XYZ file of C-alpha atoms in Angstrom:
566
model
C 13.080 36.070 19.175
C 13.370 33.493 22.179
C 10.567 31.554 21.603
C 11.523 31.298 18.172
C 14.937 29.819 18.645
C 13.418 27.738 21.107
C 11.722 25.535 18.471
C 14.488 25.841 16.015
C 16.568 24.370 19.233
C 14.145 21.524 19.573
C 13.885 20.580 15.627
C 18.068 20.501 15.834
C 18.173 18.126 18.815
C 15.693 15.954 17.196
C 17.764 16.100 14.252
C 20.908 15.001 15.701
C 18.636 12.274 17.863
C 17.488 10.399 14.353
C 20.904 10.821 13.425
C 22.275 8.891 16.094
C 19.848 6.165 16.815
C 20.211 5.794 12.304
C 23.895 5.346 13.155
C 23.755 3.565 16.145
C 21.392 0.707 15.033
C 22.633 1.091 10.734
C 19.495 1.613 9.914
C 20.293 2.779 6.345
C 22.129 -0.057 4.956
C 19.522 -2.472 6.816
C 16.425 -1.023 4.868
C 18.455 -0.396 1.807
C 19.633 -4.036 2.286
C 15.875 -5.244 3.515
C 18.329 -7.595 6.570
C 18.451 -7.014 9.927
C 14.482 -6.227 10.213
C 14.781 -6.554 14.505
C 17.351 -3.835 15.051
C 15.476 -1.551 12.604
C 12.125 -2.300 14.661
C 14.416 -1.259 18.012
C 15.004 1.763 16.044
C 12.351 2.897 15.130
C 10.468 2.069 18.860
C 13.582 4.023 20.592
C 12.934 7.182 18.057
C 8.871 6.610 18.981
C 5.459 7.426 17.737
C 5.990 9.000 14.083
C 8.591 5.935 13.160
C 6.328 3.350 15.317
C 3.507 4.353 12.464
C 5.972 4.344 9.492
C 7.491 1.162 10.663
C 3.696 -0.379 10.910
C 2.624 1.519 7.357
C 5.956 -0.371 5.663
C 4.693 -3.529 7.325
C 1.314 -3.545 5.012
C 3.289 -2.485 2.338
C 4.956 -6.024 0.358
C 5.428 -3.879 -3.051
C 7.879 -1.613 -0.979
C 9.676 -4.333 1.955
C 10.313 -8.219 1.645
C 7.493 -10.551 3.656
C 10.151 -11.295 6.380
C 11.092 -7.793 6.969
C 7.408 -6.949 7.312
C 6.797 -9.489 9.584
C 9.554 -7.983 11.272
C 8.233 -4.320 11.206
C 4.457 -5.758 12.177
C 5.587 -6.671 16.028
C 6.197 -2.652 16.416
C 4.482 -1.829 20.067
C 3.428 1.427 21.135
C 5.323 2.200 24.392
C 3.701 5.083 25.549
C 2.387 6.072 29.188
C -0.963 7.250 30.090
C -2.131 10.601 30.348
C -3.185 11.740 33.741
C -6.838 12.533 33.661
C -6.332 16.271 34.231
C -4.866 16.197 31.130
C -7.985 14.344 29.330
C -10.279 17.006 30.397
C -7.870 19.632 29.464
C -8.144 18.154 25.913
C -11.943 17.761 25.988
C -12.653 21.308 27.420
C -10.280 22.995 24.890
C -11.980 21.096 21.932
C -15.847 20.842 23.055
C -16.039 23.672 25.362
C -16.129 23.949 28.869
C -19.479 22.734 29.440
C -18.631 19.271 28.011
C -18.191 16.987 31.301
C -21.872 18.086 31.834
C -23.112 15.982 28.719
C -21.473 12.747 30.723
C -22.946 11.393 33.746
C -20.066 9.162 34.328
C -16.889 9.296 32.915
C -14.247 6.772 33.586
C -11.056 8.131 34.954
C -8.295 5.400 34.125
C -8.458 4.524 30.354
C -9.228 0.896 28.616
C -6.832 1.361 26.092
C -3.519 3.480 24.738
C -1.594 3.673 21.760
C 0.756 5.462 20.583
C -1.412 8.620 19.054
C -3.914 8.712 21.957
C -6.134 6.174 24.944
C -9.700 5.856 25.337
C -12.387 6.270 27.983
C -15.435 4.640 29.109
C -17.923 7.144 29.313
C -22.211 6.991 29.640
C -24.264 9.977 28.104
C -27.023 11.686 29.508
C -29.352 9.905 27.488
C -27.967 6.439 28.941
C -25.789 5.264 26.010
C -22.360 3.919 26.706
C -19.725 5.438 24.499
C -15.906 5.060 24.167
C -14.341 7.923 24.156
C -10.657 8.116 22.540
C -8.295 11.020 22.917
C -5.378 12.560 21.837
C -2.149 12.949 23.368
C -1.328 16.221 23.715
C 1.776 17.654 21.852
C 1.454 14.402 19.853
C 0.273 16.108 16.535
C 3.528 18.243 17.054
C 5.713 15.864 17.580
C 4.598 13.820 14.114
C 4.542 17.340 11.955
C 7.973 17.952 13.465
C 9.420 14.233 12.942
C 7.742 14.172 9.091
C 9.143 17.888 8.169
C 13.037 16.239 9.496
C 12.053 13.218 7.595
C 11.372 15.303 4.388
C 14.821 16.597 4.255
C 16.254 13.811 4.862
C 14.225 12.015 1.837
C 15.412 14.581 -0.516
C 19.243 13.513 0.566
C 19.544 9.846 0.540
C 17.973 7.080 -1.160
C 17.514 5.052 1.738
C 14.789 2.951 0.665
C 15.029 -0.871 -0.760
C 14.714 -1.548 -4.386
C 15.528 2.491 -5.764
C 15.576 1.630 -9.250
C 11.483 0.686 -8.842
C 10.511 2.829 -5.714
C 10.268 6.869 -5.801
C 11.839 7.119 -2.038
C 9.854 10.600 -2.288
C 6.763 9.249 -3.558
C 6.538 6.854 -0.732
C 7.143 9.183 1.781
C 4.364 11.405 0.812
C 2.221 8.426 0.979
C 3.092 8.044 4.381
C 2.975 11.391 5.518
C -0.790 11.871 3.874
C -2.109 8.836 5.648
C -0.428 9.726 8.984
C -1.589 13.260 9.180
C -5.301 11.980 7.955
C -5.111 9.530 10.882
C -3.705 12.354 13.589
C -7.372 13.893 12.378
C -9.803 12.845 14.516
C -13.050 14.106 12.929
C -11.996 12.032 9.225
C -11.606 8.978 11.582
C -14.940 9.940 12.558
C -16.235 10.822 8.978
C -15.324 7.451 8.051
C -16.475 5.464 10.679
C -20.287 7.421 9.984
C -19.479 6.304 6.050
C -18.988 2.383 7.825
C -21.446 2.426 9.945
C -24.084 3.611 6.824
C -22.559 0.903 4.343
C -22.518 -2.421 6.891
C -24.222 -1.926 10.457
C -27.618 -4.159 10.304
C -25.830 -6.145 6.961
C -26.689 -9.447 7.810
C -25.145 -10.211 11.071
C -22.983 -6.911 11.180
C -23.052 -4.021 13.604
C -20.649 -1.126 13.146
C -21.007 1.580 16.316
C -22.144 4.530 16.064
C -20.431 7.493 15.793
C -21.634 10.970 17.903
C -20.375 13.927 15.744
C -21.592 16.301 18.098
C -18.325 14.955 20.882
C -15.821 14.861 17.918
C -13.167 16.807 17.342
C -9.913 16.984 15.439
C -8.461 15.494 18.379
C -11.652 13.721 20.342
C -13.706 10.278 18.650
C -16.834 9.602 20.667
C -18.432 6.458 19.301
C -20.828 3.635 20.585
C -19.445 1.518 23.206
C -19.431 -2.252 21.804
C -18.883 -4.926 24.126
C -18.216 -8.803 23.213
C -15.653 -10.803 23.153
C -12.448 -10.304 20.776
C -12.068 -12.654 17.631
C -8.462 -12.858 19.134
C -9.822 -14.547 22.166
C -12.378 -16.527 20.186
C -9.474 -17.786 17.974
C -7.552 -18.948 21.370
C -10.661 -21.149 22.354
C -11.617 -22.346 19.161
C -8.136 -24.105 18.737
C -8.568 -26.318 21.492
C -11.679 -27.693 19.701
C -13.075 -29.058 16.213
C -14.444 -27.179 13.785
C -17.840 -26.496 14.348
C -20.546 -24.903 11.827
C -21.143 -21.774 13.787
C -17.364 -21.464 13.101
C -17.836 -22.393 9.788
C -20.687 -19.510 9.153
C -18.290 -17.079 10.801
C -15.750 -17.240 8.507
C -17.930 -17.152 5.546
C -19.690 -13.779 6.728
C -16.692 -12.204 7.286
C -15.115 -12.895 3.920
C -18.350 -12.092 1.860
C -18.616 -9.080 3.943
C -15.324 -8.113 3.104
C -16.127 -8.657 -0.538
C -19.274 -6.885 -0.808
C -16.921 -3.817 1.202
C -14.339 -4.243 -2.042
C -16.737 -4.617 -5.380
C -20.144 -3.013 -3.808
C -18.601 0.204 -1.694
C -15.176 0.627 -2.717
C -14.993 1.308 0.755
C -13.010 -1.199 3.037
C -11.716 -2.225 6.309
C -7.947 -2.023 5.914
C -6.716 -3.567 9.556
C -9.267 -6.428 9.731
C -7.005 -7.938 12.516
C -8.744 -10.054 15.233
C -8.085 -7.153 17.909
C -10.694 -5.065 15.442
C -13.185 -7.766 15.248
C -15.770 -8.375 18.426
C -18.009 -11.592 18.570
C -21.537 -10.740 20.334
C -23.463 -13.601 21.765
C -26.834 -13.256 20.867
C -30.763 -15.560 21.750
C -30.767 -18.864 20.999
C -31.010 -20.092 17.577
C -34.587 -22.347 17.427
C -33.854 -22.694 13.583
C -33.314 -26.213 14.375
C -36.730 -26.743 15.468
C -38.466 -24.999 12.177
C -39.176 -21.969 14.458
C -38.779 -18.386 13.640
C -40.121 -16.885 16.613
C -37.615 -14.746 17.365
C -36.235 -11.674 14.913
C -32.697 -12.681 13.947
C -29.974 -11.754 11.883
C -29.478 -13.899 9.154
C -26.026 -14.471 7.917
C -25.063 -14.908 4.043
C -26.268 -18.722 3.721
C -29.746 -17.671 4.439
C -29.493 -19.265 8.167
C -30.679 -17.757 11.622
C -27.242 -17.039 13.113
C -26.766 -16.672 17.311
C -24.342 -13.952 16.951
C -23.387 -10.732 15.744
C -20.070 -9.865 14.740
C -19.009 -6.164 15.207
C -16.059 -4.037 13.131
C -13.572 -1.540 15.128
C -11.162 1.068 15.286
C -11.742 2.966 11.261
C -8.154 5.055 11.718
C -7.287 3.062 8.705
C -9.314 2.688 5.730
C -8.627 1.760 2.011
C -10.949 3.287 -1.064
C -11.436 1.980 -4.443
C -12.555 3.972 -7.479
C -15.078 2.377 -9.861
C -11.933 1.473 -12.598
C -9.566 -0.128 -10.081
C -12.562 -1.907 -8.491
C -13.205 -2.782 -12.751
C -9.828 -4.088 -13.017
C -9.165 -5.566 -9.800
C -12.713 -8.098 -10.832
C -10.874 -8.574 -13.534
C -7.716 -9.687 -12.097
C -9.734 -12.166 -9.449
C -12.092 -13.369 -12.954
C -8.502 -13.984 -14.853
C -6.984 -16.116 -11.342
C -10.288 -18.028 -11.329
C -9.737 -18.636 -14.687
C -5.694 -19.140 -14.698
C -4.946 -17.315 -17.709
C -1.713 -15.973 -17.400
C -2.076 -12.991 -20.335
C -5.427 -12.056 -18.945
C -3.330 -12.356 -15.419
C -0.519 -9.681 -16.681
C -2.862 -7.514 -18.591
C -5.035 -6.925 -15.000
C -2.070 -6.174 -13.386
C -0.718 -3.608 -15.513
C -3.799 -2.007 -15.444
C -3.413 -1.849 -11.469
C 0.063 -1.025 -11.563
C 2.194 1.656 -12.665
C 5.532 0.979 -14.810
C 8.248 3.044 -13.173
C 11.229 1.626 -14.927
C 12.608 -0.057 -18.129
C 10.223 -3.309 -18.843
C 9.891 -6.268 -21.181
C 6.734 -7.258 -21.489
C 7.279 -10.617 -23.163
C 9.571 -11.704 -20.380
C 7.023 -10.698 -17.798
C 3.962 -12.973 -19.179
C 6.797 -15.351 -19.705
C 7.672 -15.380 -15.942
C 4.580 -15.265 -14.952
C 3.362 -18.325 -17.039
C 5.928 -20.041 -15.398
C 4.907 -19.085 -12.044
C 1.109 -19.591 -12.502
C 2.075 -23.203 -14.166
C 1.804 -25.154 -10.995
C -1.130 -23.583 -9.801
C -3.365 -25.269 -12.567
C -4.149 -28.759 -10.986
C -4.560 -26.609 -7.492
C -8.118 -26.728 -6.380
C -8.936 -23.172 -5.193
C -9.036 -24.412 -1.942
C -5.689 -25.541 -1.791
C -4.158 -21.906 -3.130
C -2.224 -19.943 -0.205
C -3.816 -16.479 -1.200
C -1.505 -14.433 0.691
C 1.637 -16.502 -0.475
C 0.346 -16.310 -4.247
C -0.124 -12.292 -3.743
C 3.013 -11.734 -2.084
C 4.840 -13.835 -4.838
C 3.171 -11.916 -7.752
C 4.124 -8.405 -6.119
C 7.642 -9.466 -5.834
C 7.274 -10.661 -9.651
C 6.139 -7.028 -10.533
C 8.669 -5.515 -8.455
C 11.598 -7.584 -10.573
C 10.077 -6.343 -13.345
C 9.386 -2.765 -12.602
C 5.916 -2.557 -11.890
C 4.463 -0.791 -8.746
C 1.195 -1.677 -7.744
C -1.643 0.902 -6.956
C -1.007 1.981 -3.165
C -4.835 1.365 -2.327
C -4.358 -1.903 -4.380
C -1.325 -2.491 -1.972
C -3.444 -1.600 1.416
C -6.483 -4.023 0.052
C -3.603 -6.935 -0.407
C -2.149 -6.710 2.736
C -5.897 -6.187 4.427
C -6.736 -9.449 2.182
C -4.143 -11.796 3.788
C -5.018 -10.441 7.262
C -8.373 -11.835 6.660
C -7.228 -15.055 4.970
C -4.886 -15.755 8.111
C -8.346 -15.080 10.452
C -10.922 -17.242 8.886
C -8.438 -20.455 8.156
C -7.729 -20.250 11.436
C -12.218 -20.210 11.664
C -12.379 -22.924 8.860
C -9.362 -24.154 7.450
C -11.396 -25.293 4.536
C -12.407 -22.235 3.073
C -11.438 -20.256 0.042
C -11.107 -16.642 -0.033
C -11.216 -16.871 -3.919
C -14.600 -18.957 -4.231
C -16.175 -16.716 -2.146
C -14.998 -14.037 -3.985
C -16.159 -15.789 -7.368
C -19.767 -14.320 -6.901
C -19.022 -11.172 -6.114
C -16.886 -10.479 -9.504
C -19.199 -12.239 -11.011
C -22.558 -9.804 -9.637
C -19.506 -6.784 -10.279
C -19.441 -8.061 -14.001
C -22.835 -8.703 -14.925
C -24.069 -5.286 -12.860
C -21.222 -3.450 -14.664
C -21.063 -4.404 -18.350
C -23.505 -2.988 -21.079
C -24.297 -6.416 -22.461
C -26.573 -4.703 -25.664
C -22.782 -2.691 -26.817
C -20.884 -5.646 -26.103
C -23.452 -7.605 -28.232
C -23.469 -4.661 -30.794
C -19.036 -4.277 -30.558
C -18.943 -8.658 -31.394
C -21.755 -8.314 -34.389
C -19.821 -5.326 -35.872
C -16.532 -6.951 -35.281
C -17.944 -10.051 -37.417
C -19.521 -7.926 -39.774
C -16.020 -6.707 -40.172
C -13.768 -10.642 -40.585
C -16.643 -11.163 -43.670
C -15.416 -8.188 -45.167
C -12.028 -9.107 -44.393
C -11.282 -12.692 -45.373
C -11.957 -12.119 -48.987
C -8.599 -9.860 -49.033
C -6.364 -12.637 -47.284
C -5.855 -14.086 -50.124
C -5.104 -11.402 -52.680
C -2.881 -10.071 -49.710
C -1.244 -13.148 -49.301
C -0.443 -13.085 -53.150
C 0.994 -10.008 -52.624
C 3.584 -10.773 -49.732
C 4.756 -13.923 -51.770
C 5.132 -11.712 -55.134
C 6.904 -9.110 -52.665
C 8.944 -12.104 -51.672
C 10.088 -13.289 -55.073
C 11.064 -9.820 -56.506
C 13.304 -9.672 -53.142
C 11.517 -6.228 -52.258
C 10.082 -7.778 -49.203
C 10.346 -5.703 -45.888
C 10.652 -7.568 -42.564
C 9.841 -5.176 -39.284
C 11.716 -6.779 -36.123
C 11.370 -5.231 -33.069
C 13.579 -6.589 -30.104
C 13.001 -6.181 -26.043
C 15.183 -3.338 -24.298
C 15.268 -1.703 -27.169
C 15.208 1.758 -25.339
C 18.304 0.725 -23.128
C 19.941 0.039 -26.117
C 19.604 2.896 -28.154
C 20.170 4.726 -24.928
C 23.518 2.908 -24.296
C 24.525 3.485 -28.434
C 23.948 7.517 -27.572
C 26.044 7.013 -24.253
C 29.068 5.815 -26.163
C 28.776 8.014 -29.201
C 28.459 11.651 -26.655
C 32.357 9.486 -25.019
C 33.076 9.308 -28.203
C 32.436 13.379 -29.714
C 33.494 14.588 -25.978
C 37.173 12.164 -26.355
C 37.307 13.423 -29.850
C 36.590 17.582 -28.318
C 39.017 17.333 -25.394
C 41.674 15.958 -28.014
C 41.573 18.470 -30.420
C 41.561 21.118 -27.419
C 44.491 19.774 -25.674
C 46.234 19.604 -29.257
C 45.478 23.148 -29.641
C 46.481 24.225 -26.763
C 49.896 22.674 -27.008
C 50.012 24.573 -29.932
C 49.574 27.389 -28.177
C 51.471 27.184 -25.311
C 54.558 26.918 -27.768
C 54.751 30.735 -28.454
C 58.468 31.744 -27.805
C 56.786 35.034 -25.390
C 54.959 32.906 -22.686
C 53.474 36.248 -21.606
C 51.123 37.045 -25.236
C 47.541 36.553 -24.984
C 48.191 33.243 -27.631
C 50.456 31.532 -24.523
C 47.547 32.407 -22.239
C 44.964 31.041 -24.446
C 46.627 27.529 -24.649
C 46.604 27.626 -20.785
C 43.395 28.168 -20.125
C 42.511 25.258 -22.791
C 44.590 23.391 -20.494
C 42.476 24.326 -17.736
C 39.488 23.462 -19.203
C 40.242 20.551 -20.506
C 41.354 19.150 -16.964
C 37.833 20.252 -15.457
C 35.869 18.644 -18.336
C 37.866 15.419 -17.713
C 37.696 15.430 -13.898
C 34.291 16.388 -14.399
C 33.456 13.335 -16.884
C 35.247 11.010 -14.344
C 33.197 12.100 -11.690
C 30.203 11.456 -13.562
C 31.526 8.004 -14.841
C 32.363 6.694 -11.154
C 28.841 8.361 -9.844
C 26.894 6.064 -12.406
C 29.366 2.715 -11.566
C 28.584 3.262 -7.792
C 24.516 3.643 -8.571
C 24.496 0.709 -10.624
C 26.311 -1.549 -8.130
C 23.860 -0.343 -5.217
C 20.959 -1.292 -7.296
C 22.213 -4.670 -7.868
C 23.249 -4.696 -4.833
């Protein structure tokens, strides 16, 4: 019984912690209100790792938080000490066996790196092979389980987060609790970085390490060790200079890669950040000199390139089914083409409607806002602007976007902010132009869509002949006056809804009139003591908790309407 108030004890106290940090910084109103994005970051870095990962999942998330409020949310640092090395080999012992340090014939005591779910080790296997290996903290898978079960309840309370007339607070949340207890599992980080490594390493100039499967566990990742230096770094230098055509070829492998991850795998990188990104030196490049001596990757323009470029860190990855990949080359096709109707129609099909919509003020609004994008050259389009814009378009108008459609956005202008800082020249979306255009041509039965257009004529020549006798028709229709004229109207649902609103004030007015009537009536009797008298009270009675009851209601619905528009 002790050791099983003991946790209950534990769960309270962090209860009453989240509580009062909530209170203490207002974090409520400030994500209801998407303002004060700083204090909620102190917030959630004071309540530590579960909110650290929520804060950085809302960050990638522009369908759920405004731009500045992510930015906001995106400077969340892990504060978190290192775990003595005792502690490591506990970890490694428990989870491998106890034999494991023998497979290592060095192991690095202090760490290279720590986060907030775990550090990692240098370490060399027997067979010679350098390998990083990263480890759990321990009690940290506890802590998160504990923090997300609190979280839960609290979900199921309060609306707390922005926008509640287009965002399922509970839906979100179990977003964000299935991606953070797939990323406290170890061996699916592992699983996916094998998947990576199959798909890219040796594509072109990419290497992904490997992954050892054997010296994995739900809480231990042993993969390749990778050296080189960081695209961050590389970034820092290649400001002070011009922009040179190694640069150049860079930027376009890493955008084509991405592209061939998005329309060929359905399998992609979704924290392409510099820190995840290594640049490897490699020989010389004689391509100059007509040579090809030496065995070289190539990179996408077909040239001999003098270095390699390597992915990291797979904790987070995005995955794309063969439709949304279909309608997401459709969307990129219809933006290449600036057609604002074949614009909405891709988005609805990669977005869910989860509130009242008008569909001819949506294309309307967004022909406006695709207007001045027509004498843009590609080059010229800010891709991560133009996304960000056209998610806050769909939010005004109730649409949610596909979570994996939300991950791949904010993975998207991560990479467009990397390789314009590479070549500022570039565009993402002329690089991405071949790709849907291989995804269209691989994908589409040209014979049925040959057959569909040939049948569909066949159909107009059997068709015009009857325009005209129909025509005939509608005008003799017209001149008898038995012509019928079908108008449909937007928000027509909210309407009839509101009609039905006033007409149930209206019956229940018209009810608890007659019963207070009657029970007047009643109440009336000379004997105040006869079952009539009693009768008429209790009408009384229940006529004063039907009206209470209906003002309760009435005030409830005021006070949700003025916090959505507020």
């Amino acid at each position: 019984m002790a050791a099983e108030t003991k946790p209950k004890q534990k769960t309270a106290q962090r209860v009453r912690e989240i509580i009062s940090v909530f209170r203490q910084y207002d974090v409520l109103k400030s994500l209801s209100n998407q303002i004060n994005g700083a204090q909620v970051r102190r917030a959630f870095e004071t309540l530590g790792p579960t909110f650290i990962k929520i804060g950085q999942m809302l960050s990638t998330r522009p369908d759920i938080v405004s731009q500045p409020f992510a930015d906001e949310l995106a400077k969340l640092q892990d504060n978190v000490t290192e775990d003595p090395f005792e502690v490591v080999q506990k970890t490694l012992t428990q989870d491998l066996g106890p034999d494991i340090m023998t497979h290592f014939t060095d192991f690095e005591v202090q760490p290279i790196a720590s986060a907030s779910m775990g550090q990692v080790h240098l370490a060399r296997l027997k067979s010679g092979i350098r390998v990083a290996v990263k480890i759990q903290h321990p009690g940290i898978k506890t802590t998160i389980l504990t923090d997300l079960k609190i979280l839960g309840r609290l979900v199921r309370m309060i609306n707390w987060l922005p926008s509640s007339g287009v965002i399922d607070p509970k839906e979100i949340f179990q977003q964000f609790k299935k991606a953070l207890e797939m990323e406290l599992d170890s061996e699916l980080e592992a699983k996916n970085t094998q998947k990576f490594y199959e798909l890219n390493n040796g594509e072109g100039v990419f290497r992904v390490p490997r992954v050892f499967l054997d010296y994995c566990s739900a809480r231990v990742i042993t993969t390749e060790y990778m050296s080189g230096q960081s695209l961050n770094k590389f970034l820092q230098q290649a400001d002070e200079g011009p922009v040179t055509k190694q640069r150049q070829n860079i930027a376009n492998d890493i955008v084509a890669n991405f592209m061939k991850q998005v329309f060929e795998d359905g399998f992609f990188h979704a924290d392409p950040h510099p820190g995840n990104i290594l640049i490897q030196p490699t020989e010389t490049d004689f391509s100059d000199f007509g040579t090809d001596s030496l065995q070289q990757p190539l990179n996408r323009a077909g040239q001999h390139a003098n270095y390699q470029i390597v992915y990291l860190d797979f904790g987070m990855m995005g995955t794309l089914d063969s439709t949304l990949i279909h309608n997401l080359a459709d969307v990129v096709v219809a933006v290449n083409s600036r057609d604002p109707y074949k614009i909405g129609s891709g988005l609805l099909n990669i977005s869910k409607v989860v509130g009242p919509m008008d569909k001819a003020k949506f294309y309307e609004e967004l022909g406006t806002f695709i207007e001045p994008y027509y004498n843009t050259g590609l080059g010229s389009i800010d891709l991560e602007d133009m996304a960000l814009k056209i998610v806050d378009l769909c939010r005004r108008n109730h649409l949610q976007m596909n979570p994996d459609v939300s991950l791949l956005m904010k993975a998207f202008g991560t990479l467009e902010g990397v390789v314009q800082q590479l070549d500022p020249d570039i565009s993402m979306l002329e690089v991405a132009r071949p790709f849907t255009r291989a995804y269209v041509l691989k994908n589409v039965n040209f014979r049925n869509e040959l057959e569909d257009r040939l049948l569909d004529a066949y159909q107009l020549t059997k068709d015009i002949p009857q325009v005209t006798s129909r025509l005939k028709a509608a005008l003799d229709a017209l001149e008898r006056g038995r012509l019928k004229v079908g108008v449909d109207f937007g928000h027509r649902d909210q309407v009839l809804d509101r009609i039905e609103s006033m007409v149930n004030r209206i019956v229940i007015g018209l009810i608890l009139a007659a019963l207070i009537v009657g029970s007047s009536l009643l109440v009336q009797e000379k004997d105040s003591h006869t079952w009539i008298s009693q009768l008429g009270i209790a009408g009384y009675i229940l006529a004063a908790i039907f009206i209470v009851t209906f003002l309760a209601s009435s005030l409830w619905h005021r006070l949700s309407r003025w916090r959505r528009k507020k």
